[in-house]
Short mmCIF file of C-alpha atoms (C1' of nucleotides) in Angstrom, two decimals:
data_model
loop_
_atom_site.label_atom_id
_atom_site.label_comp_id
_atom_site.label_asym_id
_atom_site.label_seq_id
_atom_site.Cartn_x
_atom_site.Cartn_y
_atom_site.Cartn_z
CA UNK A 1 178.49 107.81 108.73
CA UNK A 2 178.29 111.52 108.15
CA UNK A 3 181.24 113.29 109.17
CA UNK A 4 180.74 116.85 108.25
CA UNK A 5 178.22 119.58 109.38
CA UNK A 6 177.80 120.09 105.25
CA UNK A 7 176.38 116.73 104.67
CA UNK A 8 173.18 117.05 106.56
CA UNK A 9 170.82 115.10 104.16
CA UNK A 10 171.06 111.56 105.17
CA UNK A 11 169.51 108.18 104.12
CA UNK A 12 169.57 104.79 105.03
CA UNK A 13 170.43 103.71 101.28
CA UNK A 14 172.62 105.68 98.82
CA UNK A 15 170.61 107.92 96.63
CA UNK A 16 171.61 109.00 93.24
CA UNK A 17 171.75 112.71 92.11
CA UNK A 18 169.19 113.65 89.43
CA UNK A 19 169.48 116.41 87.08
CA UNK A 20 167.54 117.31 84.07
CA UNK A 21 169.42 118.09 80.43
CA UNK A 22 167.76 120.09 77.83
CA UNK A 23 168.36 119.80 74.01
CA UNK A 24 167.51 123.00 72.75
CA UNK A 25 166.38 122.90 68.90
CA UNK A 26 166.30 125.86 66.91
CA UNK A 27 166.03 126.50 63.21
CA UNK A 28 167.79 129.13 61.17
CA UNK A 29 166.01 128.71 57.82
CA UNK A 30 167.95 126.23 56.46
CA UNK A 31 169.43 124.01 59.20
CA UNK A 32 168.28 122.28 62.41
CA UNK A 33 170.83 123.93 65.33
CA UNK A 34 171.19 122.98 68.91
CA UNK A 35 172.23 125.27 71.73
CA UNK A 36 175.31 124.31 73.42
CA UNK A 37 176.83 125.58 76.57
CA UNK A 38 180.75 125.41 77.16
CA UNK A 39 181.85 123.85 80.66
CA UNK A 40 183.51 126.19 82.79
CA UNK A 41 184.55 123.52 85.35
CA UNK A 42 185.91 119.94 85.52
CA UNK A 43 185.21 117.54 84.54
CA UNK A 44 185.10 118.07 81.01
CA UNK A 45 185.88 121.78 81.49
CA UNK A 46 186.17 123.41 77.76
CA UNK A 47 183.89 120.83 76.47
CA UNK A 48 180.34 121.91 74.98
CA UNK A 49 177.60 120.36 76.89
CA UNK A 50 173.41 120.56 76.84
CA UNK A 51 172.27 123.09 79.66
CA UNK A 52 171.06 121.26 82.74
CA UNK A 53 170.97 120.99 86.37
CA UNK A 54 169.92 119.44 89.33
CA UNK A 55 166.18 118.97 89.84
CA UNK A 56 164.91 120.42 93.10
CA UNK A 57 163.21 118.76 95.81
CA UNK A 58 159.62 120.53 95.08
CA UNK A 59 159.49 120.62 91.49
CA UNK A 60 158.96 117.93 89.08
CA UNK A 61 161.56 117.36 86.12
CA UNK A 62 159.28 119.12 83.84
CA UNK A 63 159.46 122.38 85.69
CA UNK A 64 163.04 121.99 86.51
CA UNK A 65 163.86 121.64 82.73
CA UNK A 66 161.67 124.71 82.20
CA UNK A 67 163.39 126.38 84.75
CA UNK A 68 166.84 125.71 83.22
CA UNK A 69 165.48 126.64 79.85
CA UNK A 70 164.57 130.17 81.20
CA UNK A 71 167.74 130.73 83.03
CA UNK A 72 169.53 129.78 79.61
CA UNK A 73 167.18 131.30 76.99
CA UNK A 74 165.07 133.70 78.68
CA UNK A 75 162.11 131.80 77.16
CA UNK A 76 159.20 130.82 79.46
CA UNK A 77 156.45 128.23 78.65
CA UNK A 78 158.66 126.85 75.75
CA UNK A 79 157.69 123.55 74.28
CA UNK A 80 159.47 120.82 75.36
CA UNK A 81 159.02 117.21 75.62
CA UNK A 82 160.85 114.40 77.73
CA UNK A 83 162.08 111.82 75.74
CA UNK A 84 164.53 109.44 77.71
CA UNK A 85 166.17 109.11 81.04
CA UNK A 86 170.06 108.28 80.73
CA UNK A 87 170.90 106.29 83.98
CA UNK A 88 174.41 104.58 83.37
CA UNK A 89 176.06 104.28 86.48
CA UNK A 90 179.22 105.79 85.07
CA UNK A 91 177.96 108.57 82.88
CA UNK A 92 179.35 111.08 85.40
CA UNK A 93 182.82 110.36 86.48
CA UNK A 94 182.22 112.18 90.13
CA UNK A 95 179.25 110.28 91.20
CA UNK A 96 176.09 108.56 90.37
CA UNK A 97 173.99 111.12 88.29
CA UNK A 98 170.62 109.98 86.75
CA UNK A 99 169.62 112.61 83.78
CA UNK A 100 166.00 113.17 82.60
CA UNK A 101 166.29 114.40 79.14
CA UNK A 102 163.98 116.86 77.37
CA UNK A 103 164.03 118.50 73.97
CA UNK A 104 162.78 121.92 73.43
CA UNK A 105 161.82 123.67 70.20
CA UNK A 106 162.36 127.41 70.35
CA UNK A 107 162.71 130.17 67.69
CA UNK A 108 166.18 131.50 67.54
CA UNK A 109 165.32 135.11 67.18
CA UNK A 110 163.36 135.07 70.61
CA UNK A 111 166.45 133.60 72.58
CA UNK A 112 168.42 136.36 74.30
CA UNK A 113 171.55 136.32 72.42
CA UNK A 114 173.91 134.42 74.39
CA UNK A 115 175.39 137.26 76.26
CA UNK A 116 178.95 135.63 76.23
CA UNK A 117 179.13 134.32 72.73
CA UNK A 118 181.84 131.86 74.22
CA UNK A 119 179.44 130.55 76.88
CA UNK A 120 176.34 129.51 74.75
CA UNK A 121 176.30 128.94 70.89
CA UNK A 122 174.19 127.54 68.45
CA UNK A 123 175.61 124.69 66.42
CA UNK A 124 174.26 123.07 62.86
CA UNK A 125 173.74 119.42 63.56
CA UNK A 126 176.31 118.41 61.37
CA UNK A 127 179.10 120.57 63.15
CA UNK A 128 178.49 119.48 66.74
CA UNK A 129 181.88 118.81 68.11
CA UNK A 130 182.38 116.03 70.76
CA UNK A 131 180.34 116.67 73.80
CA UNK A 132 180.76 116.20 77.56
CA UNK A 133 179.65 113.30 79.34
CA UNK A 134 177.09 110.77 77.45
CA UNK A 135 175.70 113.90 75.69
CA UNK A 136 176.73 112.82 72.25
CA UNK A 137 174.33 109.78 72.73
CA UNK A 138 171.77 112.10 74.34
CA UNK A 139 171.75 114.28 71.20
CA UNK A 140 171.19 111.32 68.84
CA UNK A 141 168.12 110.32 70.92
CA UNK A 142 166.95 113.54 70.90
CA UNK A 143 167.00 113.58 67.17
CA UNK A 144 165.57 110.31 66.84
CA UNK A 145 162.55 111.30 69.14
CA UNK A 146 162.06 114.46 67.26
CA UNK A 147 161.78 112.61 64.01
CA UNK A 148 159.21 110.30 65.45
CA UNK A 149 156.95 112.77 67.19
CA UNK A 150 157.10 114.57 63.94
CA UNK A 151 154.43 111.91 62.63
CA UNK A 152 151.86 112.46 65.41
CA UNK A 153 152.27 116.09 66.17
CA UNK A 154 152.63 118.96 64.11
CA UNK A 155 155.91 119.73 66.02
CA UNK A 156 157.92 122.49 64.13
CA UNK A 157 155.82 125.56 64.21
CA UNK A 158 157.39 125.83 67.23
CA UNK A 159 160.20 126.65 65.54
CA UNK A 160 158.97 128.96 62.74
CA UNK A 161 158.02 132.76 63.31
CA UNK A 162 154.37 133.09 63.93
CA UNK A 163 153.97 133.77 60.07
CA UNK A 164 156.00 131.72 57.67
CA UNK A 165 156.06 130.81 53.90
CA UNK A 166 155.33 127.21 52.80
CA UNK A 167 158.82 127.14 51.51
CA UNK A 168 160.60 127.72 55.05
CA UNK A 169 158.11 125.22 56.09
CA UNK A 170 159.41 122.83 53.70
CA UNK A 171 163.01 123.81 54.53
CA UNK A 172 162.05 122.62 58.17
CA UNK A 173 160.74 119.48 57.55
CA UNK A 174 163.60 118.61 55.16
CA UNK A 175 166.02 119.43 57.96
CA UNK A 176 164.46 117.73 60.57
CA UNK A 177 164.02 114.37 58.45
CA UNK A 178 166.86 114.69 56.32
CA UNK A 179 164.96 114.30 53.14
CA UNK A 180 163.90 116.14 50.03
CA UNK A 181 160.32 116.85 49.02
CA UNK A 182 159.03 117.84 45.56
CA UNK A 183 158.29 121.82 46.25
CA UNK A 184 154.58 121.37 44.73
CA UNK A 185 153.59 118.33 46.26
CA UNK A 186 154.60 119.58 49.59
CA UNK A 187 152.49 122.93 48.71
CA UNK A 188 149.41 120.77 47.84
CA UNK A 189 149.49 118.57 50.76
CA UNK A 190 149.70 121.17 53.22
CA UNK A 191 146.63 122.84 51.43
CA UNK A 192 144.86 119.68 51.82
CA UNK A 193 145.64 119.16 55.60
CA UNK A 194 143.83 122.63 56.06
CA UNK A 195 146.29 123.24 58.77
CA UNK A 196 147.88 126.11 57.42
CA UNK A 197 145.71 129.71 57.47
CA UNK A 198 146.36 132.05 54.73
CA UNK A 199 147.35 135.77 55.65
CA UNK A 200 147.05 138.72 54.01
CA UNK A 201 150.92 139.13 54.18
CA UNK A 202 153.58 138.37 51.75
CA UNK A 203 157.26 137.91 52.05
CA UNK A 204 160.03 138.60 49.82
CA UNK A 205 163.07 136.45 50.82
CA UNK A 206 165.05 136.43 47.92
CA UNK A 207 164.07 139.18 45.61
CA UNK A 208 161.83 137.71 42.86
CA UNK A 209 158.20 136.76 43.22
CA UNK A 210 156.44 137.39 46.44
CA UNK A 211 155.27 134.38 48.38
CA UNK A 212 152.26 134.20 50.63
CA UNK A 213 152.75 134.06 54.46
CA UNK A 214 150.62 131.33 56.33
CA UNK A 215 149.96 130.98 60.23
CA UNK A 216 149.42 127.44 61.69
CA UNK A 217 145.82 126.77 62.53
CA UNK A 218 145.78 125.18 65.73
CA UNK A 219 142.06 124.55 65.95
CA UNK A 220 142.11 122.90 62.81
CA UNK A 221 144.96 120.56 63.85
CA UNK A 222 143.27 119.81 67.31
CA UNK A 223 139.94 118.75 65.06
CA UNK A 224 141.82 116.43 63.12
CA UNK A 225 143.75 115.14 66.12
CA UNK A 226 140.24 113.88 67.51
CA UNK A 227 139.65 111.82 64.38
CA UNK A 228 143.19 109.94 64.72
CA UNK A 229 144.96 111.51 62.21
CA UNK A 230 148.77 111.06 61.12
CA UNK A 231 151.06 113.22 59.55
CA UNK A 232 152.60 111.39 56.55
CA UNK A 233 155.74 112.39 55.04
CA UNK B 1 172.45 116.46 110.55
CA UNK B 2 171.97 113.14 110.60
CA UNK B 3 170.86 111.54 114.00
CA UNK B 4 171.08 107.82 113.80
CA UNK B 5 173.68 105.25 112.92
CA UNK B 6 171.48 103.99 110.51
CA UNK B 7 171.34 106.74 108.09
CA UNK B 8 174.75 106.50 106.92
CA UNK B 9 174.67 107.88 103.05
CA UNK B 10 174.86 111.59 103.52
CA UNK B 11 174.88 114.30 101.17
CA UNK B 12 175.02 118.17 100.65
CA UNK B 13 171.79 118.61 99.02
CA UNK B 14 168.61 116.47 99.30
CA UNK B 15 168.62 113.54 96.67
CA UNK B 16 165.31 111.78 95.39
CA UNK B 17 164.93 108.27 95.69
CA UNK B 18 164.83 106.49 92.19
CA UNK B 19 162.92 103.44 91.39
CA UNK B 20 161.80 101.67 88.21
CA UNK B 21 158.40 100.48 87.72
CA UNK B 22 157.37 97.76 84.97
CA UNK B 23 154.06 97.55 83.07
CA UNK B 24 154.15 93.98 82.19
CA UNK B 25 152.01 93.29 78.99
CA UNK B 26 150.80 89.80 78.07
CA UNK B 27 148.32 88.38 75.70
CA UNK B 28 145.71 85.87 76.40
CA UNK B 29 144.88 85.24 72.72
CA UNK B 30 142.06 87.73 72.84
CA UNK B 31 142.79 90.63 75.24
CA UNK B 32 145.81 92.86 76.15
CA UNK B 33 146.76 92.07 79.96
CA UNK B 34 149.00 93.74 82.56
CA UNK B 35 150.33 91.75 85.46
CA UNK B 36 149.68 93.57 88.95
CA UNK B 37 150.85 92.88 92.29
CA UNK B 38 148.98 93.47 95.59
CA UNK B 39 151.02 95.81 97.94
CA UNK B 40 151.55 94.24 101.54
CA UNK B 41 152.29 97.42 103.20
CA UNK B 42 151.39 100.75 103.67
CA UNK B 43 150.90 103.07 102.01
CA UNK B 44 147.94 101.97 99.61
CA UNK B 45 148.41 98.47 101.31
CA UNK B 46 145.79 96.17 99.50
CA UNK B 47 145.98 97.95 96.22
CA UNK B 48 147.27 96.76 93.20
CA UNK B 49 150.51 98.09 91.59
CA UNK B 50 153.15 97.40 89.12
CA UNK B 51 156.19 95.60 90.24
CA UNK B 52 159.18 97.91 90.67
CA UNK B 53 161.74 98.86 93.17
CA UNK B 54 164.31 100.90 93.95
CA UNK B 55 167.63 101.03 91.56
CA UNK B 56 170.95 100.00 92.89
CA UNK B 57 173.93 102.38 92.52
CA UNK B 58 175.85 99.95 90.27
CA UNK B 59 173.29 99.32 87.81
CA UNK B 60 171.54 101.01 85.20
CA UNK B 61 167.79 101.57 85.28
CA UNK B 62 167.37 99.29 82.52
CA UNK B 63 169.37 96.56 84.29
CA UNK B 64 167.28 97.30 87.48
CA UNK B 65 163.99 96.80 85.58
CA UNK B 66 165.31 93.62 83.92
CA UNK B 67 166.06 92.47 87.55
CA UNK B 68 162.70 93.40 89.02
CA UNK B 69 161.14 91.76 85.80
CA UNK B 70 162.95 88.83 86.59
CA UNK B 71 162.33 88.25 90.08
CA UNK B 72 158.47 88.99 89.70
CA UNK B 73 158.12 86.70 86.37
CA UNK B 74 161.14 84.39 86.26
CA UNK B 75 161.93 85.71 82.81
CA UNK B 76 165.57 86.64 81.71
CA UNK B 77 166.07 88.82 78.91
CA UNK B 78 162.67 90.19 78.29
CA UNK B 79 161.78 92.75 75.74
CA UNK B 80 161.57 96.18 77.43
CA UNK B 81 161.30 99.75 76.56
CA UNK B 82 161.63 102.86 78.76
CA UNK B 83 158.61 105.21 78.06
CA UNK B 84 158.87 107.77 80.75
CA UNK B 85 159.78 108.85 83.74
CA UNK B 86 157.20 110.13 86.55
CA UNK B 87 158.57 112.79 89.01
CA UNK B 88 155.67 114.56 90.43
CA UNK B 89 156.92 115.94 93.80
CA UNK B 90 153.99 114.17 95.53
CA UNK B 91 153.77 111.16 93.85
CA UNK B 92 154.78 109.06 96.64
CA UNK B 93 153.47 110.14 100.16
CA UNK B 94 156.36 109.20 102.16
CA UNK B 95 159.33 110.64 100.69
CA UNK B 96 160.22 112.02 97.04
CA UNK B 97 160.32 109.31 94.73
CA UNK B 98 161.30 109.69 90.88
CA UNK B 99 160.36 106.41 88.81
CA UNK B 100 161.65 105.42 85.45
CA UNK B 101 159.11 103.56 83.95
CA UNK B 102 159.33 100.59 81.56
CA UNK B 103 156.99 98.41 79.79
CA UNK B 104 157.73 94.74 79.14
CA UNK B 105 156.17 92.35 76.25
CA UNK B 106 156.14 88.87 77.50
CA UNK B 107 154.37 85.39 76.72
CA UNK B 108 152.21 84.88 79.44
CA UNK B 109 152.68 80.98 79.44
CA UNK B 110 156.35 81.52 80.19
CA UNK B 111 155.65 83.52 83.14
CA UNK B 112 156.19 81.45 86.45
CA UNK B 113 152.35 81.27 87.57
CA UNK B 114 152.10 83.85 90.29
CA UNK B 115 152.80 81.39 93.03
CA UNK B 116 150.48 83.16 95.34
CA UNK B 117 147.53 84.03 93.33
CA UNK B 118 146.79 86.55 95.86
CA UNK B 119 150.18 88.48 95.17
CA UNK B 120 150.39 88.80 91.38
CA UNK B 121 147.32 88.54 88.94
CA UNK B 122 146.82 89.32 85.36
CA UNK B 123 144.19 91.99 84.56
CA UNK B 124 142.50 92.72 81.22
CA UNK B 125 143.05 96.34 80.47
CA UNK B 126 139.56 97.14 80.99
CA UNK B 127 139.22 95.46 84.16
CA UNK B 128 142.18 97.16 85.94
CA UNK B 129 141.18 98.19 89.50
CA UNK B 130 141.83 101.54 90.75
CA UNK B 131 145.86 101.31 91.37
CA UNK B 132 148.30 102.47 93.96
CA UNK B 133 150.23 106.16 93.87
CA UNK B 134 150.15 107.44 90.19
CA UNK B 135 149.82 104.06 88.73
CA UNK B 136 146.85 104.59 86.88
CA UNK B 137 148.62 107.56 84.97
CA UNK B 138 151.46 105.10 84.28
CA UNK B 139 149.30 102.65 82.93
CA UNK B 140 147.76 105.09 80.43
CA UNK B 141 151.20 106.39 79.40
CA UNK B 142 152.49 103.16 78.73
CA UNK B 143 149.44 101.87 76.72
CA UNK B 144 149.97 105.34 74.58
CA UNK B 145 153.59 104.54 74.07
CA UNK B 146 153.02 100.85 73.12
CA UNK B 147 150.62 101.89 70.33
CA UNK B 148 152.80 104.72 69.13
CA UNK B 149 155.88 102.17 69.26
CA UNK B 150 154.02 99.46 67.12
CA UNK B 151 154.13 101.74 64.11
CA UNK B 152 157.67 101.54 64.06
CA UNK B 153 158.67 98.16 65.45
CA UNK B 154 156.92 95.04 64.67
CA UNK B 155 156.33 95.01 68.61
CA UNK B 156 153.99 92.24 69.55
CA UNK B 157 155.71 89.28 68.08
CA UNK B 158 157.34 89.22 71.65
CA UNK B 159 153.66 88.61 72.82
CA UNK B 160 152.90 85.59 70.63
CA UNK B 161 154.38 82.12 70.74
CA UNK B 162 157.24 81.32 68.31
CA UNK B 163 154.75 80.00 66.10
CA UNK B 164 151.17 81.38 65.43
CA UNK B 165 148.33 81.79 63.01
CA UNK B 166 147.20 85.04 61.27
CA UNK B 167 144.28 85.00 63.12
CA UNK B 168 146.25 85.25 66.39
CA UNK B 169 148.35 87.88 65.21
CA UNK B 170 145.34 89.91 64.24
CA UNK B 171 143.84 89.27 67.34
CA UNK B 172 146.96 91.18 68.91
CA UNK B 173 147.02 93.92 66.70
CA UNK B 174 143.33 94.64 67.35
CA UNK B 175 143.64 94.34 71.04
CA UNK B 176 146.65 96.79 71.09
CA UNK B 177 144.98 99.30 68.96
CA UNK B 178 141.50 98.95 69.78
CA UNK B 179 140.21 98.81 66.18
CA UNK B 180 139.11 95.95 63.89
CA UNK B 181 140.54 94.99 60.61
CA UNK B 182 139.08 93.16 57.71
CA UNK B 183 140.52 89.38 58.04
CA UNK B 184 141.40 89.12 54.39
CA UNK B 185 142.88 92.24 54.11
CA UNK B 186 145.09 91.81 57.15
CA UNK B 187 146.25 88.50 55.76
CA UNK B 188 147.14 90.05 52.59
CA UNK B 189 149.11 92.85 53.85
CA UNK B 190 151.06 90.53 56.13
CA UNK B 191 151.81 88.46 53.13
CA UNK B 192 152.98 91.48 51.18
CA UNK B 193 155.25 92.79 53.69
CA UNK B 194 156.94 89.29 53.69
CA UNK B 195 157.71 89.33 57.49
CA UNK B 196 156.00 86.14 58.11
CA UNK B 197 157.94 82.88 57.44
CA UNK B 198 155.41 80.06 56.65
CA UNK B 199 156.37 76.80 58.70
CA UNK B 200 155.40 73.46 57.81
CA UNK B 201 153.02 73.15 60.66
CA UNK B 202 149.35 73.95 61.15
CA UNK B 203 146.87 74.81 64.10
CA UNK B 204 143.52 73.84 64.84
CA UNK B 205 142.62 76.33 67.60
CA UNK B 206 139.04 75.86 67.14
CA UNK B 207 138.13 73.01 65.07
CA UNK B 208 137.05 73.47 61.53
CA UNK B 209 139.58 74.18 58.83
CA UNK B 210 143.47 74.04 59.95
CA UNK B 211 145.38 77.24 59.80
CA UNK B 212 149.06 77.69 58.92
CA UNK B 213 151.67 78.62 61.56
CA UNK B 214 153.82 81.47 60.83
CA UNK B 215 157.16 82.51 62.36
CA UNK B 216 158.63 86.37 62.50
CA UNK B 217 160.97 86.68 60.23
CA UNK B 218 163.54 89.24 61.87
CA UNK B 219 165.94 89.20 59.30
CA UNK B 220 163.46 90.47 56.67
CA UNK B 221 162.30 93.11 59.17
CA UNK B 222 165.78 94.27 59.94
CA UNK B 223 166.26 94.53 55.97
CA UNK B 224 162.96 96.66 55.74
CA UNK B 225 164.07 98.79 58.45
CA UNK B 226 166.86 100.23 56.84
CA UNK B 227 165.00 101.67 54.08
CA UNK B 228 162.90 103.70 56.39
CA UNK B 229 159.98 101.57 56.46
CA UNK B 230 156.54 102.00 58.43
CA UNK B 231 153.96 99.62 59.68
CA UNK B 232 150.53 101.31 58.64
CA UNK B 233 147.71 100.06 60.08
"C1'" DT C 1 125.08 68.61 53.60
"C1'" DC C 2 125.63 72.63 55.92
"C1'" DA C 3 128.26 76.07 58.75
"C1'" DA C 4 132.42 77.97 60.07
"C1'" DA C 5 136.98 79.12 59.47
"C1'" DA C 6 140.81 80.04 56.53
"C1'" DG C 7 143.33 80.97 51.94
"C1'" DT C 8 142.90 83.61 47.71
"C1'" DG C 9 141.59 87.08 44.17
"C1'" DT C 10 139.09 91.41 42.62
"C1'" DT C 11 137.50 96.03 42.25
"C1'" DC C 12 137.42 101.04 43.64
"C1'" DG C 13 138.44 104.79 45.44
"C1'" DC C 14 142.24 107.79 47.55
"C1'" DT C 15 146.68 109.90 47.89
"C1'" DA C 16 151.68 110.13 47.16
"C1'" DT C 17 154.47 111.00 43.44
"C1'" DA C 18 156.17 112.91 39.21
"C1'" DC C 19 155.89 116.61 36.30
"C1'" DA C 20 153.41 120.71 33.02
"C1'" DC C 21 152.12 125.12 33.16
"C1'" DC C 22 151.43 129.82 34.35
"C1'" DC C 23 152.18 134.18 37.02
"C1'" DA C 24 155.17 137.94 38.99
"C1'" DT C 25 159.32 140.22 39.47
"C1'" DG C 26 164.08 141.96 38.97
"C1'" DG C 27 167.91 142.25 35.92
"C1'" DC D 1 162.80 139.22 27.52
"C1'" DC D 2 164.32 135.95 30.21
"C1'" DA D 3 165.89 133.91 34.39
"C1'" DT D 4 164.01 132.62 38.92
"C1'" DG D 5 160.88 131.64 42.33
"C1'" DG D 6 156.06 130.91 43.71
"C1'" DG D 7 151.05 129.04 42.92
"C1'" DT D 8 148.05 125.80 40.65
"C1'" DG D 9 146.56 121.65 37.79
"C1'" DT D 10 146.92 116.86 35.97
"C1'" DA D 11 148.29 111.95 34.95
"C1'" DT D 12 149.92 107.52 37.00
"C1'" DA D 13 150.82 104.00 40.20
"C1'" DG D 14 150.70 101.87 44.44
"C1'" DC D 15 147.94 100.70 48.51
"C1'" DG D 16 144.12 100.23 51.61
"C1'" DA D 17 139.42 99.12 52.24
"C1'" DA D 18 135.49 96.50 50.91
"C1'" DC D 19 133.92 91.99 49.42
"C1'" DA D 20 133.27 87.44 46.49
"C1'" DC D 21 134.83 83.16 45.85
"C1'" DT D 22 136.88 78.58 46.78
"C1'" DT D 23 138.37 74.89 50.01
"C1'" DT D 24 138.89 72.03 54.19
"C1'" DT D 25 136.94 70.24 58.17
"C1'" DG D 26 133.60 68.99 62.04
"C1'" DA D 27 128.78 67.98 63.53
#
DNA sequence: TCAAAAGTGTTCGCTATACACCCATGG
DNA sequence: CCATGGGTGTATAGCGAACACTTTTGA
């Protein structure tokens, strides 16, 4: 029975709340990082958590996640992927909340600096503190999903600048998969795949010899995808 | 404002309904099949759809999916995997319903015969009629998820009897991936992986020479999984 | 005895891996 | 001129794909 004017949405059966949460991945050139926000209210006040919020009745979960991402980073049309929905009845101490979780791949440079450094901050994967709610588990699942999907999609170009060196690309893959590749084999493999498009530009990241800059060749990738291709690694 | 005694669950903001739907895969020895139920009520009355239902407030989505599966097939503790959550605002014409979708792998033999042949029926993948709601899309995504996951997990043993011939296993993989393998190469590869455990039994499915029966060696699989292994195909 | 199905071995080519070599630059 | 980092080539091993051969069994 509803007892206040405020509770004006009524149903015959109980309904859970539904939110989206977004694990935002960035790459600093060496390590994979995630963007966390500090909770200002109870429960878990002061703890770090992923940005997220309630889904509106006229938007899909994906639209909701994109909206949250825009509000948090200023980015529009970012690359996001739904990877799991968390529905443990007790995952939120207040009420039943089901969250549809996405991960996003963004370029750290393009994220509007967390105005309030205290509110939003990038954390390297191995420096993430204990998180609010079940967000520790959400993070583990996000990383696992990212690692799986990288075998089927050339994910990761979303994390690099438009033009990048093969070394940067290798660092990224090593950070995501937590492995080490031989520099020369990685270079040769990328050339064979023909998904990298050479540019006329060079970079000089750490003195010494200049390195060619490449651009991701999306057309070539789409072509390869037709023939049922797989990134190996 | 709530206006009837019946609507006794009230919230400050609108809440969507949340359901689980379960794409139940079976294997008849040749083709991959899905179990569909015929809708008895509007909307989409008379159309086929996946079994599913509302999630209870004290159960997780996974528990809900297992419960639905048990009610529909009589199976307990079946192999299920969450693969996507569908949240288009208009996917149900009555009200906003978000569905957390699972696929299940079951042995057709163990499913209690759809008592009423008119209510539940197995359909080969290429004979599935137009489905209710957005279930056509759900099916496509389920098949895609199954095909992806088969590269990382030895899914499929859940679809075969305890003991099986290599030919049956090959038929299954061919049905799932929609490809053809050379009989002898498939046999050799399975032997090399050492995930099949020979038994003393033989089968004689279609006259002619008898075939050895194998059993899935889960221990060996777990061991391989540690070292970051991948099923190739 | 013949055909069909199952089990085994062989060959070839590709590619992942390891690693040698050369070039350019800054100190 | 040498240390560092970047670009290119080469040899080997292992695996997937194609296929020949043998064995067993029922008609």
